CSV table of C-alpha atoms in Angstrom, one decimal:
chain,number,residue,atom,x,y,z
O,1,MET,CA,5.9,31.8,-5.2
O,2,THR,CA,4.1,28.5,-5.1
O,3,ASP,CA,2.1,27.5,-8.2
O,4,PHE,CA,-0.9,26.0,-6.5
O,5,THR,CA,-2.2,24.5,-9.7
O,6,GLU,CA,0.8,22.1,-9.6
O,7,LEU,CA,0.2,20.9,-6.0
O,8,PHE,CA,-2.0,17.9,-7.0
O,9,ASN,CA,-0.6,17.4,-10.5
O,10,LEU,CA,0.3,13.8,-11.3
O,11,LYS,CA,0.6,14.1,-15.1
O,12,GLY,CA,3.7,12.2,-16.3
O,13,LYS,CA,4.6,10.9,-12.8
O,14,LYS,CA,6.1,7.4,-12.9
O,15,ILE,CA,4.6,5.1,-10.4
O,16,ILE,CA,5.0,1.5,-9.2
O,17,VAL,CA,2.0,-0.1,-7.5
O,18,THR,CA,2.3,-3.5,-5.8
O,19,GLY,CA,-1.0,-5.4,-5.5
O,20,GLY,CA,-2.6,-3.2,-8.1
O,21,ALA,CA,-4.7,-5.8,-9.9
O,22,GLN,CA,-7.5,-5.8,-7.3
O,23,GLY,CA,-9.0,-4.2,-4.3
O,24,ILE,CA,-7.6,-0.9,-3.0
O,25,GLY,CA,-4.5,-1.2,-5.2
O,26,HIS,CA,-6.6,-1.4,-8.3
O,27,GLU,CA,-8.5,1.7,-7.3
O,28,PHE,CA,-5.2,3.5,-7.0
O,29,VAL,CA,-4.1,2.4,-10.5
O,30,LYS,CA,-7.4,3.6,-12.0
O,31,ALA,CA,-7.3,7.0,-10.3
O,32,PHE,CA,-3.6,7.6,-10.9
O,33,LYS,CA,-3.9,6.6,-14.6
O,34,GLN,CA,-6.8,8.9,-15.0
O,35,ALA,CA,-4.7,11.7,-13.5
O,36,GLY,CA,-2.1,11.2,-16.2
O,37,ALA,CA,0.5,9.0,-14.4
O,38,GLU,CA,2.6,6.3,-16.0
O,39,ILE,CA,2.1,3.1,-14.0
O,40,VAL,CA,3.6,-0.4,-13.6
O,41,VAL,CA,1.8,-2.9,-11.5
O,42,LEU,CA,3.6,-5.8,-9.6
O,43,ASP,CA,1.1,-8.5,-8.7
O,44,ILE,CA,0.7,-12.2,-8.6
O,45,SER,CA,-2.9,-12.0,-9.8
O,46,ASP,CA,-4.2,-13.3,-13.2
O,47,LYS,CA,-6.7,-10.5,-13.4
O,48,VAL,CA,-4.8,-8.8,-16.2
O,49,ALA,CA,-7.9,-7.8,-18.2
O,50,SER,CA,-8.7,-5.1,-15.8
O,51,LEU,CA,-5.2,-3.8,-16.2
O,52,SER,CA,-4.8,-4.1,-20.0
O,53,SER,CA,-7.8,-2.0,-20.5
O,54,LEU,CA,-6.1,0.8,-18.5
O,55,ASN,CA,-2.9,0.7,-20.6
O,56,VAL,CA,-0.5,0.2,-17.7
O,57,GLY,CA,2.6,-1.9,-17.4
O,58,TYR,CA,2.2,-5.2,-15.6
O,59,ILE,CA,4.7,-7.6,-14.2
O,60,LYS,CA,3.2,-10.8,-12.9
O,61,CYS,CA,5.3,-11.8,-9.9
O,62,ASP,CA,5.3,-13.4,-6.4
O,63,LEU,CA,6.7,-10.8,-4.0
O,64,MET,CA,7.1,-13.5,-1.4
O,65,GLU,CA,10.0,-14.7,-3.5
O,66,VAL,CA,12.2,-12.1,-1.9
O,67,GLU,CA,15.3,-13.2,-3.7
O,68,LYS,CA,13.7,-12.1,-7.0
O,69,ILE,CA,12.5,-8.7,-5.9
O,70,LYS,CA,15.5,-6.9,-7.3
O,71,LEU,CA,14.8,-8.4,-10.7
O,72,TYR,CA,11.1,-7.4,-10.6
O,73,PHE,CA,12.1,-3.9,-9.6
O,74,LYS,CA,14.6,-3.6,-12.4
O,75,GLN,CA,12.0,-4.7,-14.9
O,76,ALA,CA,9.5,-2.2,-13.6
O,77,LEU,CA,12.1,0.6,-13.7
O,78,GLU,CA,12.9,-0.2,-17.4
O,79,LEU,CA,9.2,0.1,-18.3
O,80,LEU,CA,9.3,3.5,-16.7
O,81,ASP,CA,12.3,4.6,-18.7
O,82,GLY,CA,14.6,4.5,-15.7
O,83,LYS,CA,12.8,7.0,-13.4
O,84,LEU,CA,10.6,6.5,-10.4
O,85,ASP,CA,8.5,9.2,-8.7
O,86,VAL,CA,6.2,7.2,-6.5
O,87,LEU,CA,6.2,3.7,-5.0
O,88,ILE,CA,2.9,2.5,-3.5
O,89,ASN,CA,3.4,-0.7,-1.4
O,90,CYS,CA,-0.1,-2.1,-1.4
O,91,ALA,CA,0.3,-5.9,-1.7
O,92,GLY,CA,-0.6,-7.8,1.4
O,93,ILE,CA,-2.2,-11.0,2.7
O,94,ILE,CA,-4.1,-12.0,5.8
O,95,LYS,CA,-4.8,-15.5,7.2
O,96,ARG,CA,-7.3,-15.6,10.1
O,97,SER,CA,-6.9,-18.1,12.8
O,98,PRO,CA,-6.3,-18.2,16.6
O,99,ALA,CA,-2.7,-17.5,17.4
O,100,VAL,CA,-2.0,-21.0,18.8
O,101,ASP,CA,-3.0,-22.5,15.5
O,102,VAL,CA,-0.9,-20.3,13.2
O,103,PRO,CA,1.8,-22.4,11.4
O,104,LEU,CA,5.2,-20.8,11.5
O,105,ASP,CA,5.4,-21.0,7.7
O,106,THR,CA,2.2,-19.0,7.5
O,107,TRP,CA,3.7,-16.3,9.7
O,108,GLN,CA,6.8,-16.2,7.5
O,109,LYS,CA,4.7,-15.9,4.3
O,110,ILE,CA,2.7,-13.0,5.7
O,111,PHE,CA,5.9,-11.2,6.8
O,112,ASN,CA,7.6,-11.9,3.5
O,113,LEU,CA,4.9,-10.2,1.6
O,114,ASN,CA,3.6,-7.6,4.0
O,115,VAL,CA,7.0,-6.4,5.4
O,116,LEU,CA,10.1,-7.8,3.8
O,117,SER,CA,9.0,-7.1,0.2
O,118,LEU,CA,7.9,-3.6,1.2
O,119,PHE,CA,11.3,-3.0,2.8
O,120,GLU,CA,13.3,-4.3,-0.1
O,121,LEU,CA,11.3,-2.4,-2.7
O,122,SER,CA,11.5,0.8,-0.6
O,123,ARG,CA,15.3,0.5,-0.4
O,124,LEU,CA,15.6,0.0,-4.1
O,125,ALA,CA,13.2,2.9,-4.8
O,126,ALA,CA,15.1,5.2,-2.5
O,127,VAL,CA,18.3,4.6,-4.4
O,128,GLU,CA,16.7,5.8,-7.6
O,129,MET,CA,14.8,8.7,-6.0
O,130,LYS,CA,17.9,10.1,-4.4
O,131,LYS,CA,19.4,10.6,-7.9
O,132,PHE,CA,16.7,13.2,-8.5
O,133,GLY,CA,16.4,14.6,-5.0
O,134,GLN,CA,12.7,13.7,-4.7
O,135,GLY,CA,10.3,10.9,-4.3
O,136,LYS,CA,7.2,9.5,-2.5
O,137,ILE,CA,6.8,6.1,-0.8
O,138,ILE,CA,3.3,5.2,0.3
O,139,ASN,CA,2.8,2.2,2.5
O,140,LEU,CA,-0.5,0.5,3.2
O,141,SER,CA,-0.6,-0.3,6.9
O,142,SER,CA,-3.9,-0.8,8.8
O,143,ILE,CA,-5.8,0.3,11.8
O,144,VAL,CA,-4.8,-3.0,13.4
O,145,SER,CA,-1.3,-1.5,13.6
O,146,ILE,CA,-2.7,0.6,16.4
O,147,VAL,CA,-5.6,-1.4,18.0
O,148,GLY,CA,-4.5,-5.0,17.3
O,149,ALA,CA,-6.6,-7.6,15.7
O,150,TYR,CA,-8.6,-10.7,16.7
O,151,ASN,CA,-7.5,-14.1,15.2
O,152,SER,CA,-5.1,-12.3,12.9
O,153,SER,CA,-2.0,-11.9,15.0
O,154,PRO,CA,0.6,-12.3,12.2
O,155,TYR,CA,-1.3,-9.7,10.1
O,156,SER,CA,-1.6,-7.3,12.9
O,157,ALA,CA,2.1,-7.6,13.8
O,158,SER,CA,3.1,-7.2,10.1
O,159,LYS,CA,1.1,-4.0,9.8
O,160,GLY,CA,2.7,-2.7,13.0
O,161,ALA,CA,6.0,-3.4,11.4
O,162,VAL,CA,4.9,-1.4,8.4
O,163,LEU,CA,4.1,1.6,10.6
O,164,GLN,CA,7.5,1.5,12.3
O,165,LEU,CA,9.3,1.0,9.0
O,166,THR,CA,7.5,4.0,7.6
O,167,LYS,CA,8.8,6.2,10.5
O,168,SER,CA,12.3,4.8,10.4
O,169,LEU,CA,12.7,5.1,6.6
O,170,SER,CA,11.3,8.6,6.8
O,171,ASN,CA,13.9,9.6,9.3
O,172,GLU,CA,16.7,8.4,7.0
O,173,TRP,CA,15.4,9.6,3.7
O,174,ALA,CA,13.6,12.9,4.3
O,175,GLN,CA,16.9,14.7,4.0
O,176,TYR,CA,17.0,13.5,0.3
O,177,GLY,CA,13.6,14.9,-0.5
O,178,ILE,CA,11.9,11.5,-0.2
O,179,GLN,CA,8.7,11.4,1.8
O,180,VAL,CA,7.7,8.1,3.4
O,181,ASN,CA,4.1,7.9,4.7
O,182,ALA,CA,1.5,5.2,5.5
O,183,ILE,CA,-2.2,4.9,5.2
O,184,ALA,CA,-4.3,2.9,7.7
O,185,PRO,CA,-7.5,1.7,6.0
O,186,GLY,CA,-10.3,0.7,8.4
O,187,TYR,CA,-13.0,-1.9,7.6
O,188,ILE,CA,-13.1,-1.9,3.8
O,189,LEU,CA,-15.2,-3.8,1.3
O,190,THR,CA,-12.5,-5.9,-0.3
O,191,ASP,CA,-11.9,-9.6,-0.9
O,192,MET,CA,-9.6,-9.7,2.1
O,193,ASN,CA,-12.6,-9.2,4.3
O,194,SER,CA,-15.0,-11.5,2.3
O,195,ASP,CA,-15.3,-14.0,5.2
O,196,ILE,CA,-16.6,-11.3,7.5
O,197,LEU,CA,-18.8,-9.7,4.8
O,198,GLN,CA,-20.5,-13.0,4.1
O,199,ASP,CA,-21.5,-13.4,7.8
O,200,SER,CA,-24.3,-10.9,8.4
O,201,VAL,CA,-23.9,-11.1,12.2
O,202,ARG,CA,-20.2,-10.3,12.2
O,203,LYS,CA,-20.6,-7.7,9.4
O,204,LYS,CA,-23.1,-5.9,11.7
O,205,GLU,CA,-20.8,-6.2,14.7
O,206,PHE,CA,-18.0,-4.5,12.7
O,207,GLU,CA,-20.4,-1.7,11.4
O,208,ASP,CA,-21.4,-1.0,15.0
O,209,ARG,CA,-17.8,-0.1,15.8
O,210,ILE,CA,-17.6,2.5,13.0
O,211,PRO,CA,-18.8,6.0,13.9
O,212,SER,CA,-19.7,6.5,10.3
O,213,LYS,CA,-21.9,3.4,10.5
O,214,LYS,CA,-20.8,1.9,7.2
O,215,TRP,CA,-18.0,-0.1,5.8
O,216,GLY,CA,-15.5,1.8,3.6
O,217,ASP,CA,-15.2,1.4,-0.1
O,218,PRO,CA,-11.8,1.0,-1.7
O,219,GLN,CA,-12.3,4.3,-3.5
O,220,ASP,CA,-12.4,6.0,-0.1
O,221,ILE,CA,-8.7,5.5,0.2
O,222,VAL,CA,-7.8,7.0,-3.2
O,223,GLY,CA,-7.9,10.7,-2.2
O,224,THR,CA,-5.4,10.2,0.6
O,225,ALA,CA,-3.0,8.3,-1.6
O,226,MET,CA,-3.2,11.0,-4.3
O,227,PHE,CA,-2.4,13.7,-1.7
O,228,LEU,CA,0.6,11.7,-0.5
O,229,ALA,CA,1.8,11.2,-4.0
O,230,THR,CA,1.8,14.9,-5.0
O,231,LYS,CA,3.7,18.1,-4.1
O,232,ALA,CA,0.9,18.9,-1.7
O,233,SER,CA,2.5,16.6,0.8
O,234,ASP,CA,6.2,17.7,0.3
O,235,TYR,CA,6.5,18.6,4.0
O,236,VAL,CA,4.5,15.6,5.3
O,237,THR,CA,6.6,12.6,6.1
O,238,GLY,CA,6.8,9.7,8.6
O,239,ILE,CA,3.1,9.7,9.5
O,240,LEU,CA,0.1,7.3,9.5
O,241,ILE,CA,-3.1,8.6,8.1
O,242,PRO,CA,-6.2,6.6,9.2
O,243,VAL,CA,-9.0,6.3,6.6
O,244,ASP,CA,-11.4,4.4,8.8
O,245,GLY,CA,-14.7,6.2,9.2
O,246,GLY,CA,-13.6,7.3,12.7
O,247,VAL,CA,-12.8,3.9,14.2
O,248,LEU,CA,-9.5,5.1,15.8
O,249,SER,CA,-11.1,8.1,17.3
O,250,ARG,CA,-13.4,6.1,19.5
């Protein structure tokens, strides 16, 4: 008989969060830590004060240096005493410009972080999770993986790749008790959108597209991530969950 008190229990769970020093990733770190999880953050940011106060592990690293990802993962795993329950791939970048003006090295950097690092970390995580017959991998995609973006073609393409990777990896690893899912945030109040938020006209244009008539807060994504990280989602895999105030339903 199912013990429903354990469905959302995260106490003692060992979690790696990329991009956890700021934005949506930082909200994940705070919430999961409060729920009793042990966490290691992989991030390039210098914003360590916000992490040290939470008593979580931190490895400062550039995940665009794909040849070093195995080392970063090994270091994180050691901090978690050799076991990993949940991987949250949250690190990402966006560079807005018309498609004809995008330098190819910018395209490559976006894909290295948004896609290739996610793929490599997920593969490394799956190897460890298979040893215990269970695990959760949560990828941050975006609503632009469905609707496309304007002046952000590399970002949109990278998030579409994240969605397809989520499905493909789920197909391979579900048989081992590993659930791979993705979250699609909508228009969220983060530094990534600072250029839009500072333009009152554009900000209002975006708000008008949202049935909820307001931008989302990073904390709005937390509940979905916690669901996907717990036993409550053990039979949920290979899906994309929009958290967008209704944008994709229009």
